[in-house]
């Protein structure tokens, strides 16, 4: 376990329980340098991630999986720290050997979920997604697995029941759910019921997640926490593949490693939890019918992010802006077809006053909201409050 790591959603009571000696015995004939099978975590007396799968006791499979994980490198060229990683599942899925590894990558203090398949006598990493919370991956109770037969979920021993899309209860065998038809580019809900344990004396009736769809590509982690259920409403009618694109809210702020962008890493703007939406009101642009303008908000491991969504009144495809970090004056570049716009949003008070460059047409002007044409050159907008003035500059796309 990396010292000093923030533990995400882990409960305080659970932290002390997780770091005790394992209840999971070693695989027979496992070499000392091999990955452990299962994970050394307890919740009271419950082994949270015991060995799963019909190959979990196969020493040759464990060794082959270890070799593949040892050879794998993150986008930042960091390697897995084998002593603090573990094979959560090793078995045949739809007749083919599959391994799921929770990988600790200390270089970027990252947790990766690696999915491996066997190719001849060797295993290879076929999927690698970076967990979006800096907390350790094994503190989650539901992990995504993608197979040719559809999405599956690997669950911890705390999970009593698992409900997928269309409120369908999923069959779980040896920790792995039956395949479920998750759309490519539509968010769907997944809810786990957690049994009573030492850290959860009353259990948890609804541990809610959103699956952003099977079109979510590596290294983007497809599950987002949705404890209050607001995320499902926020993403209704939105194409998650568009949201995840390089100009979409979730994918538009690249992660920087050192002094350069790292496009192969999960974006800084990738959602982790607390997806919400609020209406900014109706707007009529270019003489068209009134449409609803909304503000999306969500948490990332780099703080809160926001974006705007323009929902046409005629039911046409919504238009979304890139992400903007949460600031007193928000500036969104909205790529409206034929008329790119800048949406300025703030919390209006009696003392707040927005200033735009001279000659700038105000297509919409009301307390807390202004819409102007996208500038042909860099422009600066300012919001004056009683104690401070905030400035935002926007460059042409």
Tab-separated table of C-alpha atoms in Angstrom:
chain	number	residue	atom	x	y	z
A	1	UNK	CA	0.000	0.000	0.000
A	2	UNK	CA	1.522	3.334	-0.988
A	3	UNK	CA	2.148	5.551	2.094
A	4	UNK	CA	0.187	8.773	2.281
A	5	UNK	CA	-2.444	7.744	-0.268
A	6	UNK	CA	-5.924	9.238	0.089
A	7	UNK	CA	-8.361	6.376	0.438
A	8	UNK	CA	-11.303	7.640	-1.606
A	9	UNK	CA	-14.629	6.265	-0.443
A	10	UNK	CA	-13.262	3.747	2.108
A	11	UNK	CA	-15.008	4.052	5.439
A	12	UNK	CA	-12.873	5.012	8.444
A	13	UNK	CA	-13.831	1.850	10.306
A	14	UNK	CA	-12.865	-0.206	7.300
A	15	UNK	CA	-9.370	1.256	6.994
A	16	UNK	CA	-8.056	-0.425	10.098
A	17	UNK	CA	-9.696	-3.716	9.151
A	18	UNK	CA	-8.273	-3.793	5.639
A	19	UNK	CA	-4.643	-3.737	6.633
A	20	UNK	CA	-4.513	-6.802	8.843
A	21	UNK	CA	-3.096	-10.199	7.981
A	22	UNK	CA	-4.840	-11.918	5.134
A	23	UNK	CA	-7.550	-14.510	5.494
A	24	UNK	CA	-6.758	-15.713	1.985
A	25	UNK	CA	-4.250	-18.541	1.888
A	26	UNK	CA	-1.457	-18.674	-0.706
A	27	UNK	CA	-1.885	-20.571	-3.933
A	28	UNK	CA	-0.259	-23.968	-3.795
A	29	UNK	CA	3.332	-23.844	-5.104
A	30	UNK	CA	3.094	-20.089	-5.699
A	31	UNK	CA	6.551	-18.625	-6.144
A	32	UNK	CA	7.365	-15.789	-3.729
A	33	UNK	CA	7.619	-13.298	-6.591
A	34	UNK	CA	4.203	-14.231	-8.019
A	35	UNK	CA	1.129	-12.059	-7.570
A	36	UNK	CA	-1.051	-13.025	-4.658
A	37	UNK	CA	-4.402	-14.579	-5.616
A	38	UNK	CA	-7.230	-12.724	-3.955
A	39	UNK	CA	-6.393	-9.649	-1.936
A	40	UNK	CA	-5.191	-9.310	1.647
A	41	UNK	CA	-8.180	-7.392	2.970
A	42	UNK	CA	-10.618	-8.173	5.752
A	43	UNK	CA	-13.814	-6.483	6.887
A	44	UNK	CA	-14.038	-7.931	10.346
A	45	UNK	CA	-13.636	-11.642	9.639
A	46	UNK	CA	-14.911	-11.398	6.053
A	47	UNK	CA	-12.308	-11.769	3.291
A	48	UNK	CA	-13.429	-8.949	0.977
A	49	UNK	CA	-11.617	-10.225	-2.142
A	50	UNK	CA	-11.000	-13.958	-1.747
A	51	UNK	CA	-9.560	-15.997	-4.643
A	52	UNK	CA	-12.167	-16.401	-7.400
A	53	UNK	CA	-12.321	-18.514	-10.554
A	54	UNK	CA	-11.575	-22.133	-11.374
A	55	UNK	CA	-7.918	-21.307	-12.156
A	56	UNK	CA	-7.264	-19.419	-8.917
A	57	UNK	CA	-5.429	-22.440	-7.504
A	58	UNK	CA	-3.486	-23.167	-10.696
A	59	UNK	CA	0.144	-22.241	-10.015
A	60	UNK	CA	1.090	-22.201	-13.709
A	61	UNK	CA	-1.755	-19.784	-14.520
A	62	UNK	CA	-0.747	-17.547	-11.613
A	63	UNK	CA	2.853	-17.498	-12.802
A	64	UNK	CA	1.834	-16.700	-16.386
A	65	UNK	CA	-0.470	-13.888	-15.266
A	66	UNK	CA	2.333	-12.513	-13.080
A	67	UNK	CA	4.757	-12.508	-16.022
A	68	UNK	CA	2.286	-10.564	-18.177
A	69	UNK	CA	1.586	-8.009	-15.432
A	70	UNK	CA	5.310	-7.597	-14.750
A	71	UNK	CA	5.888	-6.805	-18.433
A	72	UNK	CA	2.985	-4.319	-18.665
A	73	UNK	CA	3.688	-0.584	-18.416
A	74	UNK	CA	1.321	2.308	-17.743
A	75	UNK	CA	1.119	5.214	-20.240
A	76	UNK	CA	3.705	6.965	-18.055
A	77	UNK	CA	5.962	3.888	-18.412
A	78	UNK	CA	5.474	2.951	-14.755
A	79	UNK	CA	5.389	-0.679	-13.723
A	80	UNK	CA	3.065	-2.523	-11.377
A	81	UNK	CA	4.166	-2.989	-7.773
A	82	UNK	CA	3.508	-6.716	-7.464
A	83	UNK	CA	3.560	-7.022	-3.643
A	84	UNK	CA	0.622	-4.595	-3.280
A	85	UNK	CA	-1.365	-5.922	-6.269
A	86	UNK	CA	-3.513	-9.025	-6.571
A	87	UNK	CA	-5.349	-11.385	-8.922
A	88	UNK	CA	-9.028	-10.902	-8.076
A	89	UNK	CA	-10.273	-13.502	-10.547
A	90	UNK	CA	-8.577	-16.265	-12.529
A	91	UNK	CA	-10.824	-18.669	-14.385
A	92	UNK	CA	-12.585	-19.639	-17.556
A	93	UNK	CA	-15.230	-17.226	-18.838
A	94	UNK	CA	-17.248	-18.442	-21.818
A	95	UNK	CA	-14.643	-21.198	-22.144
A	96	UNK	CA	-11.615	-18.884	-22.324
A	97	UNK	CA	-9.130	-18.224	-19.487
A	98	UNK	CA	-9.471	-14.700	-18.080
A	99	UNK	CA	-7.682	-12.967	-15.223
A	100	UNK	CA	-8.653	-9.719	-13.475
A	101	UNK	CA	-5.872	-7.924	-11.597
A	102	UNK	CA	-6.042	-4.961	-9.231
A	103	UNK	CA	-2.715	-3.324	-10.013
A	104	UNK	CA	-0.976	-0.772	-7.818
A	105	UNK	CA	1.208	1.554	-9.939
A	106	UNK	CA	3.142	3.768	-7.501
A	107	UNK	CA	4.750	6.119	-10.061
A	108	UNK	CA	1.545	8.137	-10.503
A	109	UNK	CA	-0.086	6.835	-7.292
A	110	UNK	CA	-2.545	5.079	-9.587
A	111	UNK	CA	-4.711	1.985	-9.376
A	112	UNK	CA	-5.319	0.088	-12.606
A	113	UNK	CA	-7.784	-2.671	-13.380
A	114	UNK	CA	-6.064	-5.063	-15.779
A	115	UNK	CA	-7.953	-7.698	-17.742
A	116	UNK	CA	-5.860	-10.502	-19.199
A	117	UNK	CA	-6.620	-13.344	-21.600
A	118	UNK	CA	-4.502	-16.343	-22.480
A	119	UNK	CA	-2.744	-16.510	-25.810
A	120	UNK	CA	-1.201	-19.955	-26.199
A	121	UNK	CA	0.867	-20.637	-23.089
A	122	UNK	CA	1.059	-16.973	-22.138
A	123	UNK	CA	-1.295	-14.307	-20.867
A	124	UNK	CA	-1.553	-10.790	-22.285
A	125	UNK	CA	-3.130	-7.612	-20.922
A	126	UNK	CA	-6.070	-6.924	-23.252
A	127	UNK	CA	-7.770	-4.134	-21.292
A	128	UNK	CA	-6.292	-1.615	-18.862
A	129	UNK	CA	-8.430	1.028	-17.167
A	130	UNK	CA	-7.233	3.523	-14.584
A	131	UNK	CA	-9.369	3.843	-11.501
A	132	UNK	CA	-10.550	7.449	-11.300
A	133	UNK	CA	-10.368	7.772	-7.512
A	134	UNK	CA	-6.881	8.100	-5.993
A	135	UNK	CA	-8.117	5.684	-3.324
A	136	UNK	CA	-7.170	2.045	-3.777
A	137	UNK	CA	-9.124	0.041	-6.342
A	138	UNK	CA	-9.978	-2.847	-4.010
A	139	UNK	CA	-12.083	-0.530	-1.829
A	140	UNK	CA	-14.737	-0.696	-4.543
A	141	UNK	CA	-17.269	-3.503	-4.404
A	142	UNK	CA	-18.210	-3.674	-8.109
A	143	UNK	CA	-15.645	-3.789	-10.927
A	144	UNK	CA	-16.374	-3.779	-14.691
A	145	UNK	CA	-15.353	-6.699	-16.901
A	146	UNK	CA	-15.820	-6.724	-20.674
A	147	UNK	CA	-16.202	-10.049	-22.497
A	148	UNK	CA	-17.340	-10.986	-26.020
A	149	UNK	CA	-20.671	-11.993	-24.485
A	150	UNK	CA	-21.255	-8.549	-22.966
A	151	UNK	CA	-20.497	-6.551	-19.855
A	152	UNK	CA	-20.037	-8.460	-16.610
A	153	UNK	CA	-19.263	-7.247	-13.104
A	154	UNK	CA	-16.840	-8.718	-10.592
A	155	UNK	CA	-18.123	-8.148	-7.066
A	156	UNK	CA	-16.575	-8.294	-3.616
A	157	UNK	CA	-17.749	-10.692	-0.931
A	158	UNK	CA	-19.687	-7.796	0.624
A	159	UNK	CA	-22.143	-7.756	-2.291
A	160	UNK	CA	-25.352	-9.601	-1.508
A	161	UNK	CA	-27.319	-8.779	-4.670
A	162	UNK	CA	-26.529	-6.879	-7.850
A	163	UNK	CA	-29.125	-5.131	-10.007
A	164	UNK	CA	-28.230	-4.051	-13.537
A	165	UNK	CA	-29.982	-2.142	-16.344
A	166	UNK	CA	-33.774	-2.308	-16.501
A	167	UNK	CA	-33.670	-3.155	-12.766
A	168	UNK	CA	-32.727	-6.730	-13.618
A	169	UNK	CA	-31.211	-8.762	-10.787
A	170	UNK	CA	-28.007	-10.340	-12.070
A	171	UNK	CA	-26.913	-13.880	-11.332
A	172	UNK	CA	-23.477	-13.950	-9.698
A	173	UNK	CA	-21.316	-17.079	-9.614
A	174	UNK	CA	-17.858	-17.182	-8.034
A	175	UNK	CA	-17.932	-13.386	-7.799
A	176	UNK	CA	-18.617	-12.791	-11.519
A	177	UNK	CA	-22.021	-11.713	-12.802
A	178	UNK	CA	-23.805	-13.106	-15.810
A	179	UNK	CA	-23.370	-11.006	-18.975
A	180	UNK	CA	-25.660	-8.006	-19.274
A	181	UNK	CA	-26.569	-5.955	-22.324
A	182	UNK	CA	-25.043	-2.544	-21.586
A	183	UNK	CA	-25.416	-0.056	-24.467
A	184	UNK	CA	-22.327	1.308	-26.146
A	185	UNK	CA	-22.917	5.028	-25.597
A	186	UNK	CA	-25.692	5.291	-22.989
A	187	UNK	CA	-25.318	5.453	-19.216
A	188	UNK	CA	-27.165	2.781	-17.238
A	189	UNK	CA	-27.538	2.211	-13.519
A	190	UNK	CA	-25.976	-0.599	-11.490
A	191	UNK	CA	-26.954	-1.027	-7.835
A	192	UNK	CA	-25.400	-3.349	-5.256
A	193	UNK	CA	-26.902	-4.384	-1.941
A	194	UNK	CA	-24.107	-4.792	0.620
A	195	UNK	CA	-24.410	-7.278	3.443
A	196	UNK	CA	-23.926	-6.311	7.085
A	197	UNK	CA	-20.249	-6.353	8.074
A	198	UNK	CA	-18.096	-4.876	10.795
A	199	UNK	CA	-17.640	-1.657	8.796
A	200	UNK	CA	-21.302	-1.591	7.686
A	201	UNK	CA	-23.279	-2.926	10.669
A	202	UNK	CA	-26.572	-2.306	8.852
A	203	UNK	CA	-25.294	-3.136	5.387
A	204	UNK	CA	-26.203	-0.836	2.523
A	205	UNK	CA	-29.433	-1.232	0.587
A	206	UNK	CA	-28.415	0.798	-2.456
A	207	UNK	CA	-24.788	1.271	-3.445
A	208	UNK	CA	-25.416	3.050	-6.757
A	209	UNK	CA	-23.136	3.295	-9.781
A	210	UNK	CA	-23.466	4.473	-13.367
A	211	UNK	CA	-21.940	2.451	-16.195
A	212	UNK	CA	-21.068	4.929	-18.950
A	213	UNK	CA	-21.372	2.241	-21.606
A	214	UNK	CA	-19.229	-0.306	-23.391
A	215	UNK	CA	-18.057	2.365	-25.851
A	216	UNK	CA	-15.924	3.808	-23.044
A	217	UNK	CA	-12.392	3.089	-24.209
A	218	UNK	CA	-9.250	2.393	-22.195
A	219	UNK	CA	-7.855	3.838	-20.049
A	220	UNK	CA	-11.132	5.526	-19.080
A	221	UNK	CA	-12.805	3.740	-16.186
A	222	UNK	CA	-16.499	3.244	-17.073
A	223	UNK	CA	-18.090	3.182	-13.593
A	224	UNK	CA	-19.050	6.415	-11.815
A	225	UNK	CA	-20.399	6.565	-8.278
A	226	UNK	CA	-23.999	7.808	-8.119
A	227	UNK	CA	-24.912	7.609	-4.445
A	228	UNK	CA	-27.787	10.099	-4.618
A	229	UNK	CA	-29.110	8.928	-7.999
A	230	UNK	CA	-28.674	12.373	-9.567
A	231	UNK	CA	-26.226	11.119	-12.183
A	232	UNK	CA	-28.779	8.997	-13.996
A	233	UNK	CA	-31.044	12.032	-14.405
A	234	UNK	CA	-28.133	14.262	-15.434
A	235	UNK	CA	-27.099	11.954	-18.289
A	236	UNK	CA	-30.590	11.135	-19.580
A	237	UNK	CA	-30.628	11.503	-23.353
A	238	UNK	CA	-26.893	12.208	-23.603
A	239	UNK	CA	-24.441	10.247	-25.756
A	240	UNK	CA	-21.678	9.161	-23.386
A	241	UNK	CA	-19.298	8.549	-26.293
A	242	UNK	CA	-19.682	12.244	-27.194
A	243	UNK	CA	-19.213	13.204	-23.528
A	244	UNK	CA	-16.014	11.133	-23.426
A	245	UNK	CA	-14.556	12.562	-26.637
A	246	UNK	CA	-11.588	14.920	-26.799
A	247	UNK	CA	-13.962	17.920	-27.035
A	248	UNK	CA	-16.625	16.507	-24.744
A	249	UNK	CA	-16.997	17.380	-21.064
A	250	UNK	CA	-15.435	14.206	-19.695
A	251	UNK	CA	-12.471	13.944	-22.051
A	252	UNK	CA	-11.517	17.526	-22.876
A	253	UNK	CA	-8.885	18.300	-20.218
A	254	UNK	CA	-5.910	15.995	-20.808
A	255	UNK	CA	-3.794	14.748	-17.961
A	256	UNK	CA	-0.329	16.235	-17.782
A	257	UNK	CA	2.641	14.148	-16.742
A	258	UNK	CA	5.636	16.326	-16.120
A	259	UNK	CA	5.556	19.179	-18.625
A	260	UNK	CA	3.514	17.529	-21.377
A	261	UNK	CA	0.031	16.225	-22.119
A	262	UNK	CA	-0.465	12.476	-21.723
A	263	UNK	CA	-3.227	11.537	-24.208
A	264	UNK	CA	-2.922	7.822	-23.384
A	265	UNK	CA	-3.745	8.489	-19.721
A	266	UNK	CA	-7.207	9.002	-18.299
A	267	UNK	CA	-8.195	12.686	-18.761
A	268	UNK	CA	-8.055	15.019	-15.791
A	269	UNK	CA	-11.714	15.820	-16.506
A	270	UNK	CA	-12.853	12.186	-16.246
A	271	UNK	CA	-15.787	11.796	-13.793
A	272	UNK	CA	-15.431	10.021	-10.482
A	273	UNK	CA	-18.662	10.803	-8.600
A	274	UNK	CA	-21.417	13.339	-7.825
A	275	UNK	CA	-22.798	13.925	-11.294
A	276	UNK	CA	-25.541	16.548	-11.040
A	277	UNK	CA	-27.428	18.867	-13.380
A	278	UNK	CA	-29.161	22.196	-12.893
A	279	UNK	CA	-31.114	24.303	-15.347
A	280	UNK	CA	-29.691	27.652	-16.421
A	281	UNK	CA	-33.030	28.480	-18.005
A	282	UNK	CA	-34.484	28.545	-21.492
A	283	UNK	CA	-32.709	30.378	-24.295
A	284	UNK	CA	-33.809	31.194	-27.836
A	285	UNK	CA	-30.878	31.588	-30.224
A	286	UNK	CA	-30.957	32.798	-33.805
A	287	UNK	CA	-34.714	33.231	-33.809
A	288	UNK	CA	-35.277	29.535	-33.124
A	289	UNK	CA	-37.532	27.923	-30.578
A	290	UNK	CA	-36.593	28.147	-26.909
A	291	UNK	CA	-34.263	25.388	-25.719
A	292	UNK	CA	-33.102	24.427	-22.251
A	293	UNK	CA	-29.558	25.264	-21.201
A	294	UNK	CA	-28.213	23.075	-18.404
A	295	UNK	CA	-25.056	22.963	-16.332
A	296	UNK	CA	-23.466	19.576	-15.626
A	297	UNK	CA	-21.254	19.257	-12.554
A	298	UNK	CA	-19.141	16.318	-11.421
A	299	UNK	CA	-16.191	15.397	-9.223
A	300	UNK	CA	-12.826	14.253	-10.538
A	301	UNK	CA	-9.624	13.393	-8.708
A	302	UNK	CA	-8.494	16.936	-9.604
A	303	UNK	CA	-11.561	18.668	-8.152
A	304	UNK	CA	-14.988	19.741	-9.397
A	305	UNK	CA	-15.653	20.203	-13.131
A	306	UNK	CA	-18.599	21.691	-14.995
A	307	UNK	CA	-19.918	21.948	-18.557
A	308	UNK	CA	-23.061	23.173	-20.303
A	309	UNK	CA	-25.594	21.204	-22.313
A	310	UNK	CA	-27.914	22.780	-24.900
A	311	UNK	CA	-31.034	20.638	-25.327
A	312	UNK	CA	-33.051	21.609	-28.440
A	313	UNK	CA	-36.782	21.935	-27.960
A	314	UNK	CA	-37.463	19.748	-31.012
A	315	UNK	CA	-35.715	16.737	-29.452
A	316	UNK	CA	-32.628	17.056	-31.638
A	317	UNK	CA	-29.190	15.977	-30.520
A	318	UNK	CA	-27.950	17.931	-27.476
A	319	UNK	CA	-24.832	20.072	-27.868
A	320	UNK	CA	-22.214	19.915	-25.103
A	321	UNK	CA	-19.253	22.102	-24.221
A	322	UNK	CA	-15.786	21.039	-23.104
A	323	UNK	CA	-15.187	20.908	-19.365
A	324	UNK	CA	-14.409	23.959	-17.279
A	325	UNK	CA	-12.940	23.781	-13.801
A	326	UNK	CA	-15.338	25.134	-11.181
A	327	UNK	CA	-14.624	28.865	-10.769
A	328	UNK	CA	-16.693	31.938	-9.750
A	329	UNK	CA	-17.036	32.901	-13.447
A	330	UNK	CA	-17.564	29.924	-15.744
A	331	UNK	CA	-16.747	30.269	-19.442
A	332	UNK	CA	-17.956	27.524	-21.782
A	333	UNK	CA	-17.331	27.261	-25.512
A	334	UNK	CA	-20.487	25.758	-26.962
A	335	UNK	CA	-20.000	24.441	-30.540
A	336	UNK	CA	-23.443	25.300	-31.896
A	337	UNK	CA	-23.673	24.363	-35.614
A	338	UNK	CA	-23.067	27.469	-37.707
A	339	UNK	CA	-22.800	29.742	-34.656
A	340	UNK	CA	-20.193	28.816	-32.007
A	341	UNK	CA	-21.022	30.503	-28.721
A	342	UNK	CA	-19.502	31.381	-25.376
A	343	UNK	CA	-21.741	30.806	-22.359
A	344	UNK	CA	-20.818	32.766	-19.228
A	345	UNK	CA	-22.329	31.608	-15.948
A	346	UNK	CA	-21.996	32.764	-12.338
A	347	UNK	CA	-23.882	32.848	-9.080
A	348	UNK	CA	-25.718	36.165	-9.266
A	349	UNK	CA	-25.812	38.451	-6.227
A	350	UNK	CA	-26.840	42.075	-5.734
A	351	UNK	CA	-23.181	43.075	-5.929
A	352	UNK	CA	-22.102	41.000	-8.968
A	353	UNK	CA	-21.592	42.674	-12.331
A	354	UNK	CA	-20.403	41.138	-15.621
A	355	UNK	CA	-18.270	43.088	-18.118
A	356	UNK	CA	-17.623	42.036	-21.719
A	357	UNK	CA	-15.355	43.680	-24.334
A	358	UNK	CA	-16.861	46.738	-26.052
A	359	UNK	CA	-18.956	45.886	-29.081
A	360	UNK	CA	-19.655	42.303	-27.957
A	361	UNK	CA	-23.263	41.337	-28.831
A	362	UNK	CA	-25.124	39.892	-25.846
A	363	UNK	CA	-27.392	37.221	-27.310
A	364	UNK	CA	-28.681	36.356	-23.831
A	365	UNK	CA	-28.323	38.581	-20.774
A	366	UNK	CA	-29.893	37.827	-17.432
A	367	UNK	CA	-28.689	37.543	-13.822
A	368	UNK	CA	-26.120	34.746	-13.652
A	369	UNK	CA	-26.099	34.025	-17.405
A	370	UNK	CA	-24.818	35.616	-20.587
A	371	UNK	CA	-24.361	34.172	-24.077
A	372	UNK	CA	-22.099	35.847	-26.634
A	373	UNK	CA	-20.734	34.826	-30.051
A	374	UNK	CA	-17.461	32.947	-30.003
A	375	UNK	CA	-14.669	35.511	-30.478
A	376	UNK	CA	-12.427	35.657	-33.548
A	377	UNK	CA	-9.483	36.478	-31.288
A	378	UNK	CA	-8.711	36.088	-27.603
A	379	UNK	CA	-11.199	37.977	-25.421
A	380	UNK	CA	-11.364	38.551	-21.677
A	381	UNK	CA	-14.573	38.724	-19.623
A	382	UNK	CA	-14.766	39.847	-16.001
A	383	UNK	CA	-17.093	39.417	-13.049
A	384	UNK	CA	-16.904	42.059	-10.315
A	385	UNK	CA	-18.110	41.190	-6.821
A	386	UNK	CA	-18.019	43.348	-3.729
A	387	UNK	CA	-14.586	42.079	-2.718
A	388	UNK	CA	-12.915	40.785	-5.885
A	389	UNK	CA	-12.957	40.796	-9.691
A	390	UNK	CA	-12.631	37.503	-11.560
A	391	UNK	CA	-11.283	37.343	-15.122
A	392	UNK	CA	-11.715	34.672	-17.793
A	393	UNK	CA	-10.055	34.670	-21.208
A	394	UNK	CA	-11.415	32.695	-24.171
A	395	UNK	CA	-9.505	31.919	-27.349
A	396	UNK	CA	-11.085	30.933	-30.681
A	397	UNK	CA	-11.388	27.188	-31.245
